[in-house]
Coordinates of C-alpha atoms in Angstrom, one line a residue:
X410 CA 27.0 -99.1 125.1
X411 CA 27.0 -102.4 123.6
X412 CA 26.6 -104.6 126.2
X413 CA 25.9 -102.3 129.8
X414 CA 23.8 -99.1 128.6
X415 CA 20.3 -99.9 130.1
X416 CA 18.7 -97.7 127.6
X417 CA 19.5 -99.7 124.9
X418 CA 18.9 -103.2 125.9
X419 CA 16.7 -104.1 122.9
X420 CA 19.4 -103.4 120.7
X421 CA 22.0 -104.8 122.8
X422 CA 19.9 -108.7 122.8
X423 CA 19.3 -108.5 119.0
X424 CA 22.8 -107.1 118.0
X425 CA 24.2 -110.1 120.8
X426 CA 22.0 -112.8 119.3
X427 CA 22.9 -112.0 115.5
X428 CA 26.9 -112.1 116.7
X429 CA 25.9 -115.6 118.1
X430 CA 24.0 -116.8 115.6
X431 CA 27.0 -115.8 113.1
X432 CA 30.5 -116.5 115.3
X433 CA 29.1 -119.1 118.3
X434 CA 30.2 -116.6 120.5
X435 CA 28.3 -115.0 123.5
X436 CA 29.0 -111.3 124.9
X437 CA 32.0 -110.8 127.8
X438 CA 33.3 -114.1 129.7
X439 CA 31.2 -116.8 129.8
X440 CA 31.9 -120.2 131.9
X441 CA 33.1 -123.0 129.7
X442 CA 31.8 -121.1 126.1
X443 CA 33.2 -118.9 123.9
X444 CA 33.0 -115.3 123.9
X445 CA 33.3 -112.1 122.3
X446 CA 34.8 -109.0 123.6
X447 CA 34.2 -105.4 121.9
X448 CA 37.3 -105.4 120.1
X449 CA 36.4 -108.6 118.9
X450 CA 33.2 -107.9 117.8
X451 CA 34.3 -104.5 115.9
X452 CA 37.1 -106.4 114.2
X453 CA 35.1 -109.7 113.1
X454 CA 33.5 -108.8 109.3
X455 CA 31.1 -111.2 110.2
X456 CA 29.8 -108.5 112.6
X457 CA 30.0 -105.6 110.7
X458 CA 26.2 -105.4 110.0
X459 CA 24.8 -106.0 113.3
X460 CA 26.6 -103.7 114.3
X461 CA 25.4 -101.1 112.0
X462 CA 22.1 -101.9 112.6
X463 CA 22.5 -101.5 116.4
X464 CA 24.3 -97.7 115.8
X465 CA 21.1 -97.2 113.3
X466 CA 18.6 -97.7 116.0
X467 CA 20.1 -96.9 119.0
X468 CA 21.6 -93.2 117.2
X469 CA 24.6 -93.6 118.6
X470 CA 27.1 -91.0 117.3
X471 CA 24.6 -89.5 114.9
X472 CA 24.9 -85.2 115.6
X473 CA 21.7 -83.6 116.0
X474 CA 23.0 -81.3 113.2
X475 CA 25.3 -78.5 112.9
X476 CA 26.4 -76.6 116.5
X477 CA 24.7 -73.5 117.0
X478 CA 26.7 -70.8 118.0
X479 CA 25.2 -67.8 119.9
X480 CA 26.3 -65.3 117.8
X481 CA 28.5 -65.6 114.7
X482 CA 31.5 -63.7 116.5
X483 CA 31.8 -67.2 118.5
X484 CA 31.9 -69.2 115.3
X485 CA 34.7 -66.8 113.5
X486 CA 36.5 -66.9 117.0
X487 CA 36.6 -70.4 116.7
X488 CA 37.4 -70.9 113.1
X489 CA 40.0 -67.9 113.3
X490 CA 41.4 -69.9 116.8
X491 CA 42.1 -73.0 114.9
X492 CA 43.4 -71.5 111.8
X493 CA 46.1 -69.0 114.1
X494 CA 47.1 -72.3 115.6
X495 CA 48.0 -73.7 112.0
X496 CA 49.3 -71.3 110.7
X497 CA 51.9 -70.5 113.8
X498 CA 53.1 -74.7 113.7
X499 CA 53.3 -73.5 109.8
X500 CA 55.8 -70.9 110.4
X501 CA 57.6 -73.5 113.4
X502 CA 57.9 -76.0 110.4
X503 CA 59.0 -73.4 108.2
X504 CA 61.4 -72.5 110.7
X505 CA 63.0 -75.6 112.1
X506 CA 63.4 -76.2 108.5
X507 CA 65.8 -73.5 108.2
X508 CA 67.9 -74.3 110.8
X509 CA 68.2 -77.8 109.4
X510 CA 69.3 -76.1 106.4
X511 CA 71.8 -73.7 107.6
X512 CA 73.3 -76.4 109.6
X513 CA 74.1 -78.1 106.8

């Protein structure tokens, strides 16, 4: 997304020349110049606002708001699913727990 997605290409040269303009550094492997890779530019702090300003306009990772479910029974199903699974490694904690103990 920040250097391939066609989409956002606008983004992509302004984000790329505020990252040159603050480290010298182009996007991706360059001949004879240095460059910045994704990692790079996500761990520079000199980067940290361009790249803000290219999730801001581009919406990347921004939800469209709350899922909605088709009914509510799918949305307790889901909630009741996830709390059924913590609550059974609960009792496996509680459990391997007292073992330990006994053992001792």
């Amino acid at each position: 997304m920040f250097k391939n997605c066609p989409e956002w290409k606008s983004q992509q040269k302004a984000l790329w020349a505020t990252v040159l303009d603050t480290t010298r550094k182009l996007p991706g492997p360059t001949r004879g110049r240095a460059h910045t890779n994704i990692a790079e530019l996500l761990a520079d702090e000199r980067c940290s606002q361009a790249v803000i300003q290219f999730l801001a306009t581009t919406d990347v990772g921004k939800t469209a708001g709350p899922p909605v479910a088709e009914d509510n029974e799918d949305a307790a199903s889901e909630v009741s699913e996830w709390g059924a699974r913590d609550l059974a490694e609960r009792a496996w904690e509680r459990e391997m727990e007292a073992i330990s103990l006994g053992e001792e």
